[in-house]
Protein backbone atom coordinates (compact mmCIF):
# COMPACT_ATOMS: atom_id res chain seq x y z
CA MET A 1 -100.12 63.54 31.57
CA SER A 2 -97.81 62.64 34.46
CA PHE A 3 -96.45 59.18 35.23
CA VAL A 4 -94.96 58.26 38.59
CA ASN A 5 -91.88 56.10 39.05
CA MET A 6 -92.95 52.45 39.53
CA VAL A 7 -89.67 50.59 39.95
CA GLU A 8 -86.28 51.91 41.01
CA ASN A 9 -83.02 49.97 41.03
CA ASP A 10 -79.49 51.18 41.60
CA ARG A 11 -75.92 50.05 41.92
CA ASP A 12 -74.73 51.87 45.02
CA ILE A 13 -71.36 52.50 46.65
CA PHE A 14 -71.16 48.94 47.99
CA HIS A 15 -71.07 47.45 44.52
CA GLN A 16 -68.55 47.52 41.72
CA LYS A 17 -68.44 50.64 39.53
CA PRO A 18 -69.88 52.16 37.43
CA TYR A 19 -72.76 53.34 39.58
CA TRP A 20 -76.18 53.82 38.07
CA LYS A 21 -79.83 54.25 38.91
CA GLU A 22 -82.78 52.88 36.96
CA PHE A 23 -86.36 54.15 36.72
CA LYS A 24 -89.45 52.57 35.17
CA PHE A 25 -92.87 54.05 34.44
CA ASP A 26 -96.21 52.44 33.64
CA MET A 27 -97.15 53.86 30.22
CA THR A 28 -100.17 51.63 29.62
CA GLN A 29 -102.73 54.21 30.81
CA ASN A 30 -102.58 56.58 27.86
CA PRO A 31 -105.31 58.69 26.21
CA THR A 32 -106.87 56.74 23.35
CA GLY A 33 -106.23 57.99 19.83
CA GLU A 34 -103.51 60.45 20.82
CA SER A 35 -99.81 60.60 19.95
CA VAL A 36 -96.84 61.74 22.02
CA THR A 37 -95.22 65.02 21.00
CA VAL A 38 -92.84 65.58 23.94
CA ALA A 39 -91.94 63.45 26.97
CA GLU A 40 -89.82 64.81 29.82
CA PHE A 41 -88.16 62.95 32.69
CA ARG A 42 -87.86 65.15 35.77
CA LEU A 43 -85.51 64.60 38.70
CA PHE A 44 -84.87 66.68 41.77
CA LYS A 45 -81.24 67.27 42.74
CA THR A 46 -80.09 68.48 46.14
CA ARG A 47 -76.62 69.82 46.93
CA SER A 48 -74.02 67.08 46.55
CA PHE A 49 -72.59 65.44 49.66
CA SER A 50 -69.14 66.16 48.24
CA ARG A 51 -67.13 69.03 49.67
CA GLN A 52 -66.15 70.06 46.15
CA LEU A 53 -69.42 71.86 45.37
CA ASN A 54 -67.91 73.75 42.43
CA ARG A 55 -66.95 70.67 40.46
CA THR A 56 -68.91 69.74 37.37
CA LEU A 57 -71.12 66.66 37.22
CA HIS A 58 -72.23 65.11 33.93
CA ILE A 59 -75.61 63.36 34.07
CA SER A 60 -76.62 61.04 31.24
CA ILE A 61 -80.02 59.41 30.69
CA TYR A 62 -80.24 56.22 28.62
CA GLU A 63 -83.13 54.11 27.39
CA ILE A 64 -82.72 50.43 28.22
CA LEU A 65 -83.36 48.84 24.84
CA ARG A 66 -82.86 45.19 25.72
CA GLU A 67 -81.88 43.36 28.89
CA HIS A 68 -79.61 40.30 29.01
CA ALA A 69 -79.15 37.71 31.72
CA ASN A 70 -75.35 37.46 31.75
CA ARG A 71 -74.21 40.85 30.49
CA GLN A 72 -75.01 44.53 30.55
CA PRO A 73 -78.20 45.66 28.80
CA GLU A 74 -78.21 47.47 25.48
CA LEU A 75 -78.53 51.23 26.02
CA THR A 76 -79.12 54.27 23.85
CA LEU A 77 -78.38 57.83 24.98
CA LEU A 78 -81.47 60.06 25.26
CA ASP A 79 -80.22 63.24 26.91
CA HIS A 80 -77.29 64.70 28.83
CA GLU A 81 -76.76 67.64 31.15
CA SER A 82 -73.75 69.14 32.93
CA ILE A 83 -74.32 70.88 36.26
CA GLN A 84 -72.42 71.98 39.34
CA ALA A 85 -72.29 69.66 42.34
CA GLY A 86 -73.62 72.48 44.50
CA ASP A 87 -76.68 73.11 42.29
CA GLU A 88 -80.13 72.33 43.64
CA GLY A 89 -83.45 72.07 41.81
CA TRP A 90 -85.35 70.17 39.13
CA LEU A 91 -83.49 68.62 36.20
CA VAL A 92 -85.42 68.05 32.96
CA PHE A 93 -84.39 65.45 30.35
CA ASP A 94 -85.93 64.83 26.93
CA VAL A 95 -87.06 61.18 26.73
CA THR A 96 -89.49 61.53 23.82
CA ALA A 97 -87.81 58.79 21.76
CA ALA A 98 -88.13 56.25 24.58
CA SER A 99 -91.75 57.21 25.26
CA ASN A 100 -92.66 56.63 21.62
CA HIS A 101 -91.06 53.18 21.70
CA TRP A 102 -92.98 52.23 24.84
CA LEU A 103 -96.30 53.41 23.46
CA LEU A 104 -95.84 51.38 20.28
CA ASN A 105 -95.29 48.24 22.32
CA SER A 106 -95.23 48.09 26.11
CA LYS A 107 -92.92 45.05 26.08
CA TYR A 108 -90.10 47.36 24.97
CA ASN A 109 -90.44 49.33 28.21
CA SER A 110 -87.40 48.33 30.25
CA GLY A 111 -87.06 51.77 31.78
CA LEU A 112 -84.38 54.44 31.96
CA ARG A 113 -80.84 54.28 33.33
CA LEU A 114 -78.98 57.26 34.80
CA TYR A 115 -75.20 57.68 35.09
CA VAL A 116 -73.28 60.47 36.84
CA GLU A 117 -69.61 61.22 36.06
CA ASN A 118 -67.12 63.94 36.93
CA ASP A 119 -64.80 65.76 34.50
CA ASP A 120 -62.27 62.93 34.79
CA GLY A 121 -64.84 60.37 33.65
CA GLN A 122 -65.05 58.77 37.09
CA SER A 123 -68.40 57.25 38.01
CA ILE A 124 -70.25 59.01 40.85
CA ASP A 125 -72.97 57.39 42.94
CA PRO A 126 -76.19 59.26 42.00
CA SER A 127 -77.32 59.41 45.62
CA LEU A 128 -74.05 61.06 46.70
CA ALA A 129 -74.45 63.48 43.79
CA GLY A 130 -77.77 64.58 45.30
CA ILE A 131 -80.13 62.78 42.89
CA LEU A 132 -83.37 61.97 44.73
CA GLY A 133 -85.42 58.83 44.11
CA ARG A 134 -88.53 57.13 45.47
CA ARG A 135 -87.41 57.59 49.08
CA ALA A 136 -87.58 61.36 48.72
CA PRO A 137 -90.58 63.42 49.89
CA ARG A 138 -93.49 62.98 47.51
CA SER A 139 -93.13 66.51 46.13
CA LYS A 140 -89.55 65.77 45.02
CA GLN A 141 -89.87 62.23 43.66
CA PRO A 142 -88.94 61.50 40.02
CA PHE A 143 -91.75 61.59 37.47
CA MET A 144 -92.32 61.73 33.76
CA VAL A 145 -94.64 64.21 32.05
CA THR A 146 -95.87 63.54 28.52
CA PHE A 147 -97.57 65.95 26.14
CA PHE A 148 -100.09 64.38 23.77
CA ARG A 149 -101.70 65.66 20.61
CA ALA A 150 -105.17 64.41 19.68
CA SER A 151 -105.71 63.04 16.19
CA LYS A 152 -108.06 64.96 13.89
CA ASN A 153 -110.77 62.32 14.25
CA GLN A 154 -110.50 62.11 18.02
CA ILE A 155 -113.33 63.77 19.98
CA ARG A 156 -112.53 64.72 23.55
CA SER A 157 -115.51 64.37 25.86
CA THR A 158 -114.07 66.25 28.81
CA ARG A 159 -116.03 69.45 29.28
CA ALA A 160 -113.05 71.52 30.47
CA ILE A 161 -111.05 70.66 27.37
CA LYS A 162 -113.95 71.56 25.10
CA GLN A 163 -114.33 74.92 26.81
CA LEU A 164 -110.60 75.56 26.54
CA LYS A 165 -110.58 74.83 22.81
CA LYS A 166 -113.60 77.07 22.35
CA ARG A 167 -111.80 79.97 24.01
CA GLN A 168 -108.74 79.38 21.84
CA GLN A 169 -110.83 79.48 18.67
CA LYS A 170 -112.37 82.81 19.71
CA LYS A 171 -108.97 84.38 20.21
CA HIS A 172 -107.39 82.81 17.15
CA SER A 173 -108.31 85.72 14.86
CA ASP A 174 -106.58 88.16 17.23
CA LEU A 175 -103.29 86.27 17.22
CA PRO A 176 -100.56 86.06 14.57
CA HIS A 177 -99.78 82.75 12.92
CA PRO A 178 -98.52 80.39 15.69
CA ASN A 179 -95.24 78.55 15.74
CA LYS A 180 -96.04 74.83 15.87
CA LEU A 181 -93.97 73.61 18.79
CA PRO A 182 -94.77 70.20 20.34
CA GLY A 183 -97.55 69.97 22.88
CA VAL A 184 -101.21 69.44 23.58
CA PHE A 185 -101.89 73.07 22.67
CA ASP A 186 -100.34 75.19 19.96
CA ILE A 187 -97.87 77.78 21.26
CA HIS A 188 -98.82 81.22 19.98
CA VAL A 189 -95.65 83.26 19.60
CA PRO A 190 -95.91 86.70 17.96
CA ASP A 191 -94.03 87.15 14.69
CA GLY A 192 -90.38 87.98 15.27
CA ARG A 193 -90.46 86.72 18.86
CA GLN A 194 -88.63 83.66 20.10
CA VAL A 195 -89.04 81.38 23.07
CA CYS A 196 -87.39 82.39 26.33
CA LYS A 197 -83.60 82.33 26.03
CA ARG A 198 -80.40 84.25 26.80
CA HIS A 199 -79.37 87.21 24.63
CA GLU A 200 -76.14 89.17 24.26
CA LEU A 201 -75.72 92.34 26.34
CA TYR A 202 -72.38 94.10 26.82
CA VAL A 203 -72.29 96.63 29.67
CA SER A 204 -69.73 99.38 29.08
CA PHE A 205 -68.52 101.09 32.26
CA ARG A 206 -67.30 103.94 30.03
CA ASP A 207 -70.82 104.57 28.72
CA LEU A 208 -72.10 104.53 32.29
CA GLY A 209 -69.51 107.14 33.28
CA TRP A 210 -67.90 104.85 35.83
CA LEU A 211 -64.30 104.85 34.56
CA ASP A 212 -63.35 107.62 37.01
CA TRP A 213 -63.51 105.00 39.78
CA VAL A 214 -63.54 101.60 38.00
CA ILE A 215 -60.03 100.54 37.01
CA ALA A 216 -60.81 97.25 35.27
CA PRO A 217 -62.53 95.85 33.38
CA GLN A 218 -63.90 98.56 31.10
CA GLY A 219 -67.03 96.48 30.63
CA TYR A 220 -68.31 92.92 30.65
CA SER A 221 -70.85 90.61 29.00
CA ALA A 222 -73.88 90.64 31.29
CA PHE A 223 -76.45 89.02 28.95
CA TYR A 224 -80.20 89.28 29.51
CA CYS A 225 -83.31 87.08 29.24
CA GLU A 226 -86.14 87.66 26.80
CA GLY A 227 -88.71 85.59 24.97
CA GLU A 228 -92.10 83.95 25.18
CA CYS A 229 -93.18 81.55 27.92
CA SER A 230 -96.18 79.86 26.35
CA PHE A 231 -97.67 76.46 27.19
CA PRO A 232 -96.45 73.78 26.78
CA LEU A 233 -93.11 74.89 28.20
CA ASP A 234 -90.42 72.85 26.48
CA SER A 235 -87.42 71.48 28.42
CA CYS A 236 -85.15 74.10 26.81
CA MET A 237 -87.10 76.80 28.70
CA ASN A 238 -85.98 75.60 32.16
CA ALA A 239 -89.48 76.20 33.47
CA THR A 240 -90.41 75.85 37.12
CA ASN A 241 -93.40 73.69 38.05
CA HIS A 242 -95.20 76.88 39.07
CA ALA A 243 -94.60 78.39 35.63
CA ILE A 244 -96.02 75.30 33.91
CA LEU A 245 -99.22 75.50 35.93
CA GLN A 246 -99.47 79.27 35.56
CA SER A 247 -99.17 78.93 31.78
CA LEU A 248 -101.90 76.30 31.73
CA VAL A 249 -104.23 78.48 33.83
CA HIS A 250 -103.41 81.43 31.54
CA LEU A 251 -104.84 79.45 28.62
CA MET A 252 -108.13 79.05 30.48
CA LYS A 253 -108.25 82.52 32.03
CA PRO A 254 -106.03 84.84 29.94
CA GLU A 255 -107.82 87.91 31.24
CA SER A 256 -107.09 87.03 34.89
CA VAL A 257 -103.73 85.26 34.92
CA PRO A 258 -100.66 86.50 32.96
CA LYS A 259 -98.14 84.29 31.21
CA ALA A 260 -95.04 83.10 33.04
CA CYS A 261 -92.07 85.49 32.77
CA CYS A 262 -88.70 84.92 31.14
CA ALA A 263 -86.04 85.55 33.79
CA PRO A 264 -82.51 84.44 34.80
CA THR A 265 -82.34 81.02 36.43
CA LYS A 266 -78.60 81.01 37.05
CA LEU A 267 -76.23 83.94 37.63
CA SER A 268 -72.48 84.13 38.15
CA ALA A 269 -70.08 86.65 39.65
CA THR A 270 -67.69 89.16 38.03
CA SER A 271 -64.54 90.63 39.60
CA VAL A 272 -64.10 94.42 39.45
CA LEU A 273 -60.98 96.41 40.34
CA TYR A 274 -61.92 99.91 41.59
CA TYR A 275 -61.11 102.81 43.93
CA ASP A 276 -63.12 103.06 47.16
CA ASN A 277 -64.06 106.33 48.88
CA ASN A 278 -60.59 106.51 50.48
CA ASN A 279 -58.81 105.99 47.13
CA ASN A 280 -57.78 102.47 48.10
CA VAL A 281 -57.56 99.99 45.24
CA ILE A 282 -60.07 97.20 45.84
CA LEU A 283 -60.57 93.95 43.97
CA LYS A 284 -64.01 92.57 44.69
CA LYS A 285 -66.06 89.74 43.23
CA HIS A 286 -69.63 90.97 42.79
CA ARG A 287 -72.29 88.27 42.88
CA ASN A 288 -75.13 87.77 40.39
CA MET A 289 -73.63 89.97 37.66
CA VAL A 290 -73.74 87.62 34.65
CA VAL A 291 -76.77 85.67 33.36
CA LYS A 292 -75.70 82.06 32.80
CA SER A 293 -79.10 80.64 31.85
CA CYS A 294 -82.71 81.74 31.45
CA GLY A 295 -86.03 80.11 32.20
CA CYS A 296 -89.72 80.64 32.69
CA HIS A 297 -90.93 81.68 36.16
């Protein structure tokens, strides 16, 4: 279930530091008799306005526990992520703890607060860091998605959900015992398989027979991506919105639509010293040689 951002406040560059941005969601419209298993806060980040696109930004998400009239509110850290200023795309933060508090009692819902800092601990205005808010195009506005699990006594009346559960029961005997990861549906991961993540892979130029022209290095850690992309896609899987929907459709039509694929989401370069065709010594940085992170696509 998705929740749109209701209220947005920020302390911008015209105010005293530290800068922050606040978001609030209406959590009163929840399915009856169901409990939250995972809640994710999703933000879209564009390339930073800073010229230093290679610098690291540290983004922290806090739950606002209690507000005070004459002093700063009480905060508790929910999630944190470090990215490059030049990165662009969706950021996913785990806010399950806050969501559970708000569902227990809506009066505790004071929203979320976001801070951005550089490596020196200096506060960065979120807007200048590329964080989009309510003024962004609708497709890139912040939202929260929550996965619920129905209680044993709860009967869902929606026909589509009943049909989906029926299909799952038919296929249950063909599947190994599932790993119970959070979500509306159980994630069925074959025995011995793990969720999508990065694995070690060392590429030896000697084994490839390239040392007659490659001077250095003799090899490098390339890594590779492997694992299951099964619904619901947890935040650790770095899933695209398309992958989330594809996985959901796969549950309803497994014979027509395949699962999302585990693939690199971020790659980095590696420098290689080698001889060219004229026996000149060349040092070149080759792009997209090392897998930095994996995700579901």
